[in-house]
Coordinates of C-alpha atoms in Angstrom, one line a residue:
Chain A
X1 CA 25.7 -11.4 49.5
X2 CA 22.4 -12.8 48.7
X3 CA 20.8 -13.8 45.6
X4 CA 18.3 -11.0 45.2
X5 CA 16.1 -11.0 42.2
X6 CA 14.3 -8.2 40.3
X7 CA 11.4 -8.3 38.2
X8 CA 11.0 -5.3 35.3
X9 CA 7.4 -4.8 34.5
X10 CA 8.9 -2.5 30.9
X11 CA 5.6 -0.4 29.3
X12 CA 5.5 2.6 27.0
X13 CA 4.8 5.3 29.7
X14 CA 6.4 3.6 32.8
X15 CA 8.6 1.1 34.3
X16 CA 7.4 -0.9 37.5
X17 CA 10.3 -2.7 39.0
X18 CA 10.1 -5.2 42.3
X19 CA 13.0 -6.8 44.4
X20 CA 12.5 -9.5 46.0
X21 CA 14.3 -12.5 47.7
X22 CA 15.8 -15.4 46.9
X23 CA 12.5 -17.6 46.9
X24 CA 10.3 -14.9 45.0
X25 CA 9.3 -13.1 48.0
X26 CA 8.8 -9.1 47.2
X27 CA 10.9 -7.1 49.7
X28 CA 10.2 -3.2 47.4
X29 CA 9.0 -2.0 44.2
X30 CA 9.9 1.0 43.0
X31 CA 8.7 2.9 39.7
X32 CA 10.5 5.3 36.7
X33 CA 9.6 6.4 33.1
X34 CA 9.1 4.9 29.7
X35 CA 11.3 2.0 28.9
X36 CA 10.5 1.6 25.1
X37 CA 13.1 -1.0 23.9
X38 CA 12.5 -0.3 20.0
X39 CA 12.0 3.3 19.8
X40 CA 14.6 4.8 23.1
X41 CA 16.8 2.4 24.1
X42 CA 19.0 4.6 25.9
X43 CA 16.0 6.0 27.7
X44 CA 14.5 2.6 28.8
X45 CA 18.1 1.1 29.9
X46 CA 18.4 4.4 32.6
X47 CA 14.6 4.1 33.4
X48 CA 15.3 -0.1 34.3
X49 CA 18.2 0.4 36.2
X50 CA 16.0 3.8 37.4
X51 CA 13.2 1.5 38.6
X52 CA 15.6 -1.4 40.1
X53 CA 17.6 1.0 42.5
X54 CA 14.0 2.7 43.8
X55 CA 13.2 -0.9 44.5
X56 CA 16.4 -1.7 46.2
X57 CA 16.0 1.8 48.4
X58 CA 12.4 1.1 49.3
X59 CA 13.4 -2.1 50.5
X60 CA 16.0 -0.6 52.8
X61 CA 18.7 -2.1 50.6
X62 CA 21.8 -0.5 49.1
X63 CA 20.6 0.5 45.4
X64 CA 24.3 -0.7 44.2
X65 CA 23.3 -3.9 44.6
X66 CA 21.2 -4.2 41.5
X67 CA 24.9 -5.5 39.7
X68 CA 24.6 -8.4 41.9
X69 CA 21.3 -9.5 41.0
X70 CA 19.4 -11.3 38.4
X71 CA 16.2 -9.8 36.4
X72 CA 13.8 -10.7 34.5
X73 CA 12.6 -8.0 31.9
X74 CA 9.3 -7.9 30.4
X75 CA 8.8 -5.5 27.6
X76 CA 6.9 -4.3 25.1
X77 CA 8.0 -5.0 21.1
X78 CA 10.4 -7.9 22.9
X79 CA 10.2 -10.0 19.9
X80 CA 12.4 -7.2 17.5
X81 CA 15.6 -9.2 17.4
X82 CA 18.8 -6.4 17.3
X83 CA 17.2 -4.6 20.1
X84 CA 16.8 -7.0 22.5
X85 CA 20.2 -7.9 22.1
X86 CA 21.4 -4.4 22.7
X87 CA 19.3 -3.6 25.8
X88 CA 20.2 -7.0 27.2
X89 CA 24.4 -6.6 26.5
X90 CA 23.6 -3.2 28.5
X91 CA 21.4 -4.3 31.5
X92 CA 23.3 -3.1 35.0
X93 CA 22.8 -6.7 36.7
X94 CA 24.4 -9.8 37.1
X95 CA 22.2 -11.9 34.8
X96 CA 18.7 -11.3 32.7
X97 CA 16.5 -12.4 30.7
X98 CA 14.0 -9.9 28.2
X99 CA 10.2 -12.0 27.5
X100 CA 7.6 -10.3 26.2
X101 CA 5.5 -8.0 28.8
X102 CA 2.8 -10.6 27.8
X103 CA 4.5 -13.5 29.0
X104 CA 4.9 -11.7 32.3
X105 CA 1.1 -11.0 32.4
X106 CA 0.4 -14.3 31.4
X107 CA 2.6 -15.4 34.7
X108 CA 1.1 -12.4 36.6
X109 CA -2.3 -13.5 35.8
X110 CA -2.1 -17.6 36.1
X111 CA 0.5 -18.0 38.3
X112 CA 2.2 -21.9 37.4
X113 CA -1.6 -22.9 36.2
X114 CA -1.9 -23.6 32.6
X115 CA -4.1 -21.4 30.6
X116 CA -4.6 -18.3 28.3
X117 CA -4.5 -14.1 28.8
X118 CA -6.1 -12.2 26.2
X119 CA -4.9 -8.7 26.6
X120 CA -7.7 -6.1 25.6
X121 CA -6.1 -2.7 25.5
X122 CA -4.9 -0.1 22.7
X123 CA -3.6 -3.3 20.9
X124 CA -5.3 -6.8 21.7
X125 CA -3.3 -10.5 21.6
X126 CA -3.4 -13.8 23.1
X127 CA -1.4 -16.1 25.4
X128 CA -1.6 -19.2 26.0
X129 CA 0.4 -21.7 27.7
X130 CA 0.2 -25.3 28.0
X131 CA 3.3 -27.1 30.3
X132 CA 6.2 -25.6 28.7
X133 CA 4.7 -24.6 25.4
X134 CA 3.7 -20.7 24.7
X135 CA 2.1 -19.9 22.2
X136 CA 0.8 -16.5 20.4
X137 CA -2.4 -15.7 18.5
X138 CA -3.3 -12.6 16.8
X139 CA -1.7 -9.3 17.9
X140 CA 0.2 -7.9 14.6
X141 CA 0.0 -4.2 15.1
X142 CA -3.2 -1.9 14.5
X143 CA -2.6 -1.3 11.0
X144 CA -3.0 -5.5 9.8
X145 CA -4.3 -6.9 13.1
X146 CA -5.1 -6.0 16.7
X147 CA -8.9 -7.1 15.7
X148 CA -11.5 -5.7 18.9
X149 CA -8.3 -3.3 20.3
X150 CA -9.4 -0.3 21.6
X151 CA -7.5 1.4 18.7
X152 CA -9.6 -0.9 16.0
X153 CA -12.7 0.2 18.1
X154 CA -12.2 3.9 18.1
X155 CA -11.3 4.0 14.4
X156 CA -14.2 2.0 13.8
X157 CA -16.3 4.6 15.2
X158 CA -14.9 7.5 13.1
X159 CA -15.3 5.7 10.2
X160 CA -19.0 5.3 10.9
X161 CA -18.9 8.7 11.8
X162 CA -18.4 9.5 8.4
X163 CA -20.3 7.2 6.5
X164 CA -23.7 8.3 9.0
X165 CA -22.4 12.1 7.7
X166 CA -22.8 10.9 4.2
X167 CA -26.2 9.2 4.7
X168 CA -24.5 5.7 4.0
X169 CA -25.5 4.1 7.1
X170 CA -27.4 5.6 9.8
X171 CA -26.2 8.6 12.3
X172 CA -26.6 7.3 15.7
X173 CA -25.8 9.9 19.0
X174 CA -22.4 8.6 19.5
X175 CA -21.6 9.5 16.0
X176 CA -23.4 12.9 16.4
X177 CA -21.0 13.2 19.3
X178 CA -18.3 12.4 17.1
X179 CA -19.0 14.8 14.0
X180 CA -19.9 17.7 16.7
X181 CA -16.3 17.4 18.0
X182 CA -14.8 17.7 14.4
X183 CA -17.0 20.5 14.1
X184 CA -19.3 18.6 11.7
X185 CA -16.5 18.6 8.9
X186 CA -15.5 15.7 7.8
X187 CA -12.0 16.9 6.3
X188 CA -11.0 17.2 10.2
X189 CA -12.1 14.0 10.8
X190 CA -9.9 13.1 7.6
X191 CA -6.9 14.9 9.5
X192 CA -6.9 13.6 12.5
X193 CA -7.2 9.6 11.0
X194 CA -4.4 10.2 8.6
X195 CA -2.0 11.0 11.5
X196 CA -3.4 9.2 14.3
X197 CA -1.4 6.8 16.1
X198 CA -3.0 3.9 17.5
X199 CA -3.0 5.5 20.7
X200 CA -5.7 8.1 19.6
X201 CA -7.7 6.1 17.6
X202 CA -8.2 3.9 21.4
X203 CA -9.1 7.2 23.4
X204 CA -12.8 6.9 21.6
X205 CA -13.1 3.2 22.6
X206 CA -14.7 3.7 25.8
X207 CA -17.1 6.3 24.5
X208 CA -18.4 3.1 22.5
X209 CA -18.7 1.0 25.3
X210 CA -20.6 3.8 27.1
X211 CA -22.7 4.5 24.8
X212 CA -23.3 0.9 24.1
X213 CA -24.6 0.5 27.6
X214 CA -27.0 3.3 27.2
X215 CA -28.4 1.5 23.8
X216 CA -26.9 3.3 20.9
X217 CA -27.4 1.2 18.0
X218 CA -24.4 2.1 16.1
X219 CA -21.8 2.0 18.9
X220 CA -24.2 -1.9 20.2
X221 CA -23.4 -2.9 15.9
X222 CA -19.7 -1.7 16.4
X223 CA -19.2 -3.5 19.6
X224 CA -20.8 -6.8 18.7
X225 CA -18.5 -7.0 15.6
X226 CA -15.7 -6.2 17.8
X227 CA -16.8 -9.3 20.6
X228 CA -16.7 -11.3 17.8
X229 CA -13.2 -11.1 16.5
X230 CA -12.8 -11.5 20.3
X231 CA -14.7 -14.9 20.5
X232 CA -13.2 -16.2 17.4
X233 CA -9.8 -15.6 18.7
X234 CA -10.7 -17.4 21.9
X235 CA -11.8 -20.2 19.9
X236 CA -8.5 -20.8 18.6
X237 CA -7.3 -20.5 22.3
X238 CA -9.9 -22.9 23.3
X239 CA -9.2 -25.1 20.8
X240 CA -5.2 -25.1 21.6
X241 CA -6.6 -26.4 24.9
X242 CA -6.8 -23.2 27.1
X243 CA -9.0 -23.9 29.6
X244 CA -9.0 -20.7 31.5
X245 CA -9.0 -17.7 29.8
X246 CA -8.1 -14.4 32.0
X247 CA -9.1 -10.8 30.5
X248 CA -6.6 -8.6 30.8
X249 CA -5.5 -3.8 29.8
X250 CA -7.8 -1.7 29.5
X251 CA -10.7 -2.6 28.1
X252 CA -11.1 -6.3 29.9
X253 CA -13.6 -5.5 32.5
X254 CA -16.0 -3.7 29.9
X255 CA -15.5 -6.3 27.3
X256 CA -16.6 -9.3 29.6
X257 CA -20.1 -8.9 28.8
X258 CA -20.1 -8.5 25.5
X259 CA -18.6 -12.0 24.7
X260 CA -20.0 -14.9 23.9
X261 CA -22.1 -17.2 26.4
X262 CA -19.5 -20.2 25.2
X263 CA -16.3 -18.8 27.4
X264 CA -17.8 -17.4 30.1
X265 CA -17.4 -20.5 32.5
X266 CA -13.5 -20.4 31.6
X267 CA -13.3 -16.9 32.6
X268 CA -10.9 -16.6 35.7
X269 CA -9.8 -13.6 37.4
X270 CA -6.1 -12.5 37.4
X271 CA -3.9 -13.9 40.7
X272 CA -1.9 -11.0 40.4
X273 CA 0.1 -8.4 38.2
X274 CA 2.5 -8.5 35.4
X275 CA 5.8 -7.3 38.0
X276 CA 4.5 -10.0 39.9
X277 CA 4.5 -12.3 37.2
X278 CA 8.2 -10.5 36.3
X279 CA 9.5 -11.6 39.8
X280 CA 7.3 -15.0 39.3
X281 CA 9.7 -15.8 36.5
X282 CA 13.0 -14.5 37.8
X283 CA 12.7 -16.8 40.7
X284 CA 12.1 -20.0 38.4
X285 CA 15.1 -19.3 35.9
X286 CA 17.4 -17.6 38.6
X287 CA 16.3 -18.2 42.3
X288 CA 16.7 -20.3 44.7
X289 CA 13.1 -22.3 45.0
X290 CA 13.6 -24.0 41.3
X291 CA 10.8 -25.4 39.6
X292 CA 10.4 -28.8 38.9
X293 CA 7.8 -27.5 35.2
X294 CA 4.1 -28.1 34.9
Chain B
X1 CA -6.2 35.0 -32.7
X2 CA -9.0 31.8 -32.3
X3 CA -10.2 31.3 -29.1
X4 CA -8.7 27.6 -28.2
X5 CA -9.7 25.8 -25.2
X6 CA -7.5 23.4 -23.6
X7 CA -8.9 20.7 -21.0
X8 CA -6.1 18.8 -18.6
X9 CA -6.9 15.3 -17.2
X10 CA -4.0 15.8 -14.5
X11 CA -3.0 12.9 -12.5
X12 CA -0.6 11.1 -10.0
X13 CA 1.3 9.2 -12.6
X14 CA 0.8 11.0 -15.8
X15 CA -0.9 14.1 -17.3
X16 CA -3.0 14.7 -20.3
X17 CA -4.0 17.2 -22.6
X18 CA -6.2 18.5 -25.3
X19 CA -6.5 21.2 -27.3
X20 CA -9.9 22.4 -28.7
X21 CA -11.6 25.3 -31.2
X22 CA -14.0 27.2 -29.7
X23 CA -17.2 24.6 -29.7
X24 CA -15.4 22.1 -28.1
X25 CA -14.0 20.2 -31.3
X26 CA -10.9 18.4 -30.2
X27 CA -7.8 19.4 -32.3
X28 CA -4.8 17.8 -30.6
X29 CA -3.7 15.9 -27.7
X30 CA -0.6 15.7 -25.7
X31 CA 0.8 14.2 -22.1
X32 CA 3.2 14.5 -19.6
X33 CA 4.5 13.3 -16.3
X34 CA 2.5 13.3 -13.2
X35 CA 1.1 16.4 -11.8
X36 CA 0.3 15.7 -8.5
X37 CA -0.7 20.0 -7.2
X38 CA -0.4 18.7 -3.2
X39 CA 2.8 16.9 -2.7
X40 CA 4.6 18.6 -6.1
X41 CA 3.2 21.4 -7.2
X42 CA 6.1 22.9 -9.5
X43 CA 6.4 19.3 -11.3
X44 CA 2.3 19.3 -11.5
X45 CA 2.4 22.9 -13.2
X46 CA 5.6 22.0 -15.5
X47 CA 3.9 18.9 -16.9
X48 CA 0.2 21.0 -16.9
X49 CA 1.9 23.5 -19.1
X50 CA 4.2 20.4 -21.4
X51 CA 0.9 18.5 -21.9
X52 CA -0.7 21.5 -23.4
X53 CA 2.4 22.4 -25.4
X54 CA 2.2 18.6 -26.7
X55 CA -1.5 19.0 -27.7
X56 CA -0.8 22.4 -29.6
X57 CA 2.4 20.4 -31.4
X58 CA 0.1 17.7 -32.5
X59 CA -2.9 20.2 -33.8
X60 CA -0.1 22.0 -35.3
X61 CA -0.3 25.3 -33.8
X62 CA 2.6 26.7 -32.5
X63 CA 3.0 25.4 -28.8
X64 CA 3.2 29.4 -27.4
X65 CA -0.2 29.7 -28.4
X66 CA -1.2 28.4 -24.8
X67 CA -1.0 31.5 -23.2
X68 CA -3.8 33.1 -25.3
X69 CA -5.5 29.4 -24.3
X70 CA -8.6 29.1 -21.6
X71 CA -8.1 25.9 -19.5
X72 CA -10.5 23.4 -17.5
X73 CA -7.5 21.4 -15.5
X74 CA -9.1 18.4 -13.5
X75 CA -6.7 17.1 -11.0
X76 CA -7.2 15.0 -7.9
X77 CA -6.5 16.8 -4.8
X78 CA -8.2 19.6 -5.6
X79 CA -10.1 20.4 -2.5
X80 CA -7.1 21.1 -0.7
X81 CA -7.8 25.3 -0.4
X82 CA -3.9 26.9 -0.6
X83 CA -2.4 24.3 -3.8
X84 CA -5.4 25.1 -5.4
X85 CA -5.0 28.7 -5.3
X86 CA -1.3 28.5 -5.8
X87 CA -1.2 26.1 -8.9
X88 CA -4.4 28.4 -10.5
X89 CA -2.2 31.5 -10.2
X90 CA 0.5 30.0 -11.8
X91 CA -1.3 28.2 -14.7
X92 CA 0.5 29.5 -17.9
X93 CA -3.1 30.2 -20.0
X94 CA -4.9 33.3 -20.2
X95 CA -8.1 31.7 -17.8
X96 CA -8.2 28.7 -16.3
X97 CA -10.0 26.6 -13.4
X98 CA -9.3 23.8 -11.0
X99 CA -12.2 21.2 -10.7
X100 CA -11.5 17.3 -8.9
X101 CA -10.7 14.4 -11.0
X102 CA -14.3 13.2 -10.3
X103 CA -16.0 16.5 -11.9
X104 CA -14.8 15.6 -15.4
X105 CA -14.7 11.8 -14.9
X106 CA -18.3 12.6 -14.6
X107 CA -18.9 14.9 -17.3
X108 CA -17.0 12.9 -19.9
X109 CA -19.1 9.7 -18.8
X110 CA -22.3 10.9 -18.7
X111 CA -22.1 14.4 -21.2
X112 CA -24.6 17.0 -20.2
X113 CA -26.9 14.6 -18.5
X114 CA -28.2 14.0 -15.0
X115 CA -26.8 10.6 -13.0
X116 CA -23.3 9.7 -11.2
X117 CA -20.5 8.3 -11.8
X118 CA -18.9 5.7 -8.7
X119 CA -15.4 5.6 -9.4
X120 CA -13.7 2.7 -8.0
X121 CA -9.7 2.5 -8.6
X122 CA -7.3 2.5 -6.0
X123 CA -9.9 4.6 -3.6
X124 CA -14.0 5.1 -4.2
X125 CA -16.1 8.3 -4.3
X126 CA -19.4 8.8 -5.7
X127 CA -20.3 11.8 -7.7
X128 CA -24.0 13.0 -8.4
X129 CA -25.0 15.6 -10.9
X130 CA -28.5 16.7 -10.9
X131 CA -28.9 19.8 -12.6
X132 CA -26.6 22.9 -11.6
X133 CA -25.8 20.5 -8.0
X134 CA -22.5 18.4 -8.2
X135 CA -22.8 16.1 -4.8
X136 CA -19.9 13.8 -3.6
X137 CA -20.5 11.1 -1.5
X138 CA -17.8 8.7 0.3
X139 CA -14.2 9.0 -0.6
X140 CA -12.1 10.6 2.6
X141 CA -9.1 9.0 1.8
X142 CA -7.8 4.9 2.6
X143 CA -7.5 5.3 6.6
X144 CA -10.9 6.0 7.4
X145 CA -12.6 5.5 4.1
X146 CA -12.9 4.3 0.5
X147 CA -14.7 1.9 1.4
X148 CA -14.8 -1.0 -1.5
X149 CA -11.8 0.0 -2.8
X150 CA -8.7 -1.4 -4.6
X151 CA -6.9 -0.6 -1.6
X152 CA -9.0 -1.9 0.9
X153 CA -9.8 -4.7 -0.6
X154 CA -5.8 -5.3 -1.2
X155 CA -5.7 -4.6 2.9
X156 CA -8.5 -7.1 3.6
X157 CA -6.9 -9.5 2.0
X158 CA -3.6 -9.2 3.7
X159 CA -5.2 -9.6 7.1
X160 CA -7.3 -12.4 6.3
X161 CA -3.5 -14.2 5.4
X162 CA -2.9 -13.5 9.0
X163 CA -5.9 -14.6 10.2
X164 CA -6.0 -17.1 8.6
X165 CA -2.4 -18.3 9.6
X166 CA -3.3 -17.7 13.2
X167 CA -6.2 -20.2 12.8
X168 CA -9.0 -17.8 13.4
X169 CA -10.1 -17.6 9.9
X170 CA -10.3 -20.4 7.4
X171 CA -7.2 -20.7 5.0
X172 CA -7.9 -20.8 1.2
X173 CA -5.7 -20.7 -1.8
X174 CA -5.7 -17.2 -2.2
X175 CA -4.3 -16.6 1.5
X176 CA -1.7 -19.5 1.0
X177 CA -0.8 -17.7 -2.0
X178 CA 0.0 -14.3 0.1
X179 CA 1.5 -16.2 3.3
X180 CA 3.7 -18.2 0.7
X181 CA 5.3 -14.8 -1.0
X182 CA 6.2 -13.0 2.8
X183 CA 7.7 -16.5 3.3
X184 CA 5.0 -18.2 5.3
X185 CA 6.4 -15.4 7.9
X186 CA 3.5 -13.1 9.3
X187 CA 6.2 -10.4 10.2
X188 CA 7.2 -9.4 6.5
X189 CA 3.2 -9.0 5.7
X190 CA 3.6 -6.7 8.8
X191 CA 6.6 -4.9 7.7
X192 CA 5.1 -4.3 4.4
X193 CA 1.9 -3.6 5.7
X194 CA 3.2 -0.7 8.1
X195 CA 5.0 1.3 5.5
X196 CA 2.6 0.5 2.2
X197 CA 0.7 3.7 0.1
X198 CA -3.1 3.0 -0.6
X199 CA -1.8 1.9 -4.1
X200 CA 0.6 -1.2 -3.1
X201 CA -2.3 -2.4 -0.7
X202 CA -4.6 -1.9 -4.4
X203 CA -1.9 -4.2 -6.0
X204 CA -3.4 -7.1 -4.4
X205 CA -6.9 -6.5 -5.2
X206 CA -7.5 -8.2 -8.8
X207 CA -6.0 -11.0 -7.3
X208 CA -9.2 -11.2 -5.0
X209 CA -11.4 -10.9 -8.1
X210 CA -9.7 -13.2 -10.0
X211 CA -9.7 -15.8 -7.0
X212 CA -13.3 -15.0 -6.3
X213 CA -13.8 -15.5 -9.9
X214 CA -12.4 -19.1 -9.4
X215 CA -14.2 -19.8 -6.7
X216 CA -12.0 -19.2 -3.9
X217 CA -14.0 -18.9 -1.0
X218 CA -12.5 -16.1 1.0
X219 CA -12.2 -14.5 -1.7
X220 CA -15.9 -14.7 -2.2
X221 CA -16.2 -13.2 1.2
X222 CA -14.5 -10.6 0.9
X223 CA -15.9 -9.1 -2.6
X224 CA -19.1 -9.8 -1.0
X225 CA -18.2 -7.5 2.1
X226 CA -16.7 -5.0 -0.5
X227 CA -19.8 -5.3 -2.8
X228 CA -22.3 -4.2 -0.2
X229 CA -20.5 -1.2 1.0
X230 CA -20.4 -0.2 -3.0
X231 CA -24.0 -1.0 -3.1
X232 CA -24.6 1.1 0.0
X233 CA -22.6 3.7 -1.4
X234 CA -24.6 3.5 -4.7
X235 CA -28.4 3.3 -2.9
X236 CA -27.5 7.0 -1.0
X237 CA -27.0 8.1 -4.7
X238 CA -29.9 6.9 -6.0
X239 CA -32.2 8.0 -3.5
X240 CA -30.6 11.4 -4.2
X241 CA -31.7 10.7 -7.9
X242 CA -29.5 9.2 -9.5
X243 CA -31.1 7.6 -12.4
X244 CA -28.2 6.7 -14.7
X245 CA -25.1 5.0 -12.6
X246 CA -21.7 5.1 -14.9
X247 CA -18.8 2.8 -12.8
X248 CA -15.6 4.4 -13.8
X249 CA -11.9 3.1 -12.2
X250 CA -9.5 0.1 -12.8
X251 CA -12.0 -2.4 -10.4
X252 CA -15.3 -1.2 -12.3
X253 CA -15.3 -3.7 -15.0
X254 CA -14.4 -6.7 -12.4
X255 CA -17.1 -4.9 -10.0
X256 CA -19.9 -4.9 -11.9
X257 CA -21.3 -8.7 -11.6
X258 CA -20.7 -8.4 -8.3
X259 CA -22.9 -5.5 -7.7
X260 CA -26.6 -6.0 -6.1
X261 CA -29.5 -6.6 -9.1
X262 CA -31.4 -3.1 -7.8
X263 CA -28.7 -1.8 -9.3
X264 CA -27.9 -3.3 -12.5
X265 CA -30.8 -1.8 -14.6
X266 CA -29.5 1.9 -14.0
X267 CA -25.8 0.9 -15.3
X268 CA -24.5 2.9 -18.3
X269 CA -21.7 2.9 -20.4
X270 CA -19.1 6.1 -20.2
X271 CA -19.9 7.9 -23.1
X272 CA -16.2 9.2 -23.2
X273 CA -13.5 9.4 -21.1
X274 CA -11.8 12.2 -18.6
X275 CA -10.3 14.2 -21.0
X276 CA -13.4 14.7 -23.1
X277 CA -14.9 15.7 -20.2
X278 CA -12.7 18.7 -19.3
X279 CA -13.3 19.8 -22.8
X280 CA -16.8 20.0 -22.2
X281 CA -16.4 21.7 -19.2
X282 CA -14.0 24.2 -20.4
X283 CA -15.8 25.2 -23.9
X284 CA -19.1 25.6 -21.6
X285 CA -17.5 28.0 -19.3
X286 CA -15.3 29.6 -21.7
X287 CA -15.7 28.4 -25.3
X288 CA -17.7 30.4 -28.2
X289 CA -21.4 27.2 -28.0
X290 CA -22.4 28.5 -24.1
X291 CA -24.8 26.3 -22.6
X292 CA -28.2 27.0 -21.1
X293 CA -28.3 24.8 -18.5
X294 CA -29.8 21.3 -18.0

């Protein structure tokens, strides 16, 4: 039997798995629902093993094979102690390890290269790694951090909403656009905030970058004060001594612009995805092409 | 049977009551528990009705005298349509109306006269009388407003501890002094932070005045930050004509040094408190001295 290896790229809405060989190469991928470790465990543990077999089948394998292989996981809220621990004691193959879906983008992203990831999407954080070291800046959650997310953009923008209704700064058309969906009342702009989840607030962030682009001052103000939280985390990346910063989710390729003049040279593009970077990582801790470190 | 008013300063920890002749002369006061008329409105109209009971005891008239009573209850929440209507057909007086909090903050500050009163506790709202026109500016509530106050400034503070622990911010005493009670360990400031009401975040906020006060230099920052959305706030008001500018709420003695110098000619003491204001506003719409208007 060989020593196949699978690589679990674990988000909130799906699960991207890939099998591959021995030395890392990808033979299938295959794809199934959420796999939440915090919220569903049950749920993610089928849609992982879900995602594994597709991947065995579309390589032409037998999907009863996942027991004999070894996985790397990458999800989401991987740092919540009790829960990793349950979803690992439960995982259908031979051998695994659970990292943080950022570590796997990092690897996706970089490859073996030393360097940084900031990850721009609903929530925002940064990666970086130097030899064997990784470290984590920012991140936190929208609520205390996630400074220049899309969710801290799109709330942003609903609270100037308001304060342009009241006449305490000015009204701009994205925040017309804004009070005219809440029917110009402010007590449904009220509702919607207090129950919003992150998730929602982020659905307005690319209305600000559009509008920015066509030269709406408020959404230019709210967007320059998000780039900076951007640039001052990078700083601390830089300063770590990242030396190549890769933009990563969502909101990367319209953030690029916006930030400061300083990074641009260190900007690289992504090598490759986050399964990749899943299967990347399964082949150095399990495969059969070790690494010899950075 | 005299015709007694009874005015009701009705709030989320505690409820007060006074009982008045006629013209407005206070005879008695009394208090009770909270009365809170969105999230409890049977404990809001039990402690409504044992305040004024209380206020009749201490005027020595006999406490079933309330029911011949006509009633000015202030309460925060009130603009929330159905509690309203429900509490005000329950009321245990023979008249009665609902007004905000802010209403008779605002008359017992300023009296009969033109101006506004900002009220900066836990949350901020603005409220401008001129003439018969009551105008409210700001508030909406700690997710999306309140902007500059106790609560926010609380929040600011908590993420500048994690900012400043990730290295993106500058450290100062007063952030040590946060990181050092979660245990130097950003997750408990993110535990706490998910799950904390407006008025735990508010907890932290004299700490940023007194810090500020010392010199702190974040601290500085921040009240800055706060004091210009305050002044903001304060210029819409003003340019609405308000003439006379009475800062009511917990922060408002910290606040006012802080506060821009267009300002600080137009600042005026309260006059009286809350209380004394809904027994203005009850013997003018029901007491035997009607007013003619302003």
């Amino acid at each position: 039997m060989p020593n196949y290896l699978i690589g679990i790229d674990g988000g909130g809405t799906s699960c991207r798995a890939a099998v591959a060989a021995g030395d890392g190469r990808i033979l299938g991928r295959g794809k199934a629902g959420a796999a939440n470790i915090l919220t569903d465990p049950e749920t993610a543990l089928a849609n992982i093993a879900g995602a594994a077999r597709a991947a065995f089948e579309e390589a032409g394998l037998d999907p009863a094979g996942i027991t004999q292989a070894r996985a790397l996981v990458g999800v989401a809220g991987h740092n919540v102690g009790d829960a990793v621990h349950y979803v690992k004691r439960r995982l259908p193959f031979a051998a695994a390890d659970i990292e943080s879906d950022g570590l796997i983008a990092l690897q996706g992203a970089l490859g073996d290269e030393d360097g940084a990831v900031a990850i721009l999407g609903t929530g925002s954080i940064y990666i970086l790694r130097r030899g064997d070291t990784i470290s984590y800046v920012g991140g936190w959650g929208f609520t205390i951090g996630d400074h220049g997310s899309g969710a801290r953009i799109g709330h942003a923008l609903l609270q100037e909403s308001l304060l342009a209704f009241d006449g305490i700064h000015e009204a701009s058309p994205v925040t017309d656009s804004v009070m005219a969906e809440f029917k110009n009342d402010p007590s449904n702009v009220v509702d919607f905030a207090r129950l919003a989840k992150p998730g929602e607030f982020g659905r307005y962030a690319p209305r600000v970058f559009e509008a920015a682009q066509a030269g709406d001052p408020v959404a230019v103000r709210l967007l320059k004060t998000a780039a900076v939280t951007v640039d001052e985390a990078l700083d601390v990346v830089v300063a770590r001594g990242g030396r190549k910063l890769c933009l990563l989710g969502g909101l990367a390729p319209l953030y690029r612009p916006w930030l400061a003049e300083r990074h641009q040279p260190l900007f690289v593009e992504a090598e490759a995805d986050a399964l990749t970077g899943a299967v990347a990582l399964a082949a150095q801790r399990f495969g059969s092409r070790k690494e010899v470190g950075a």
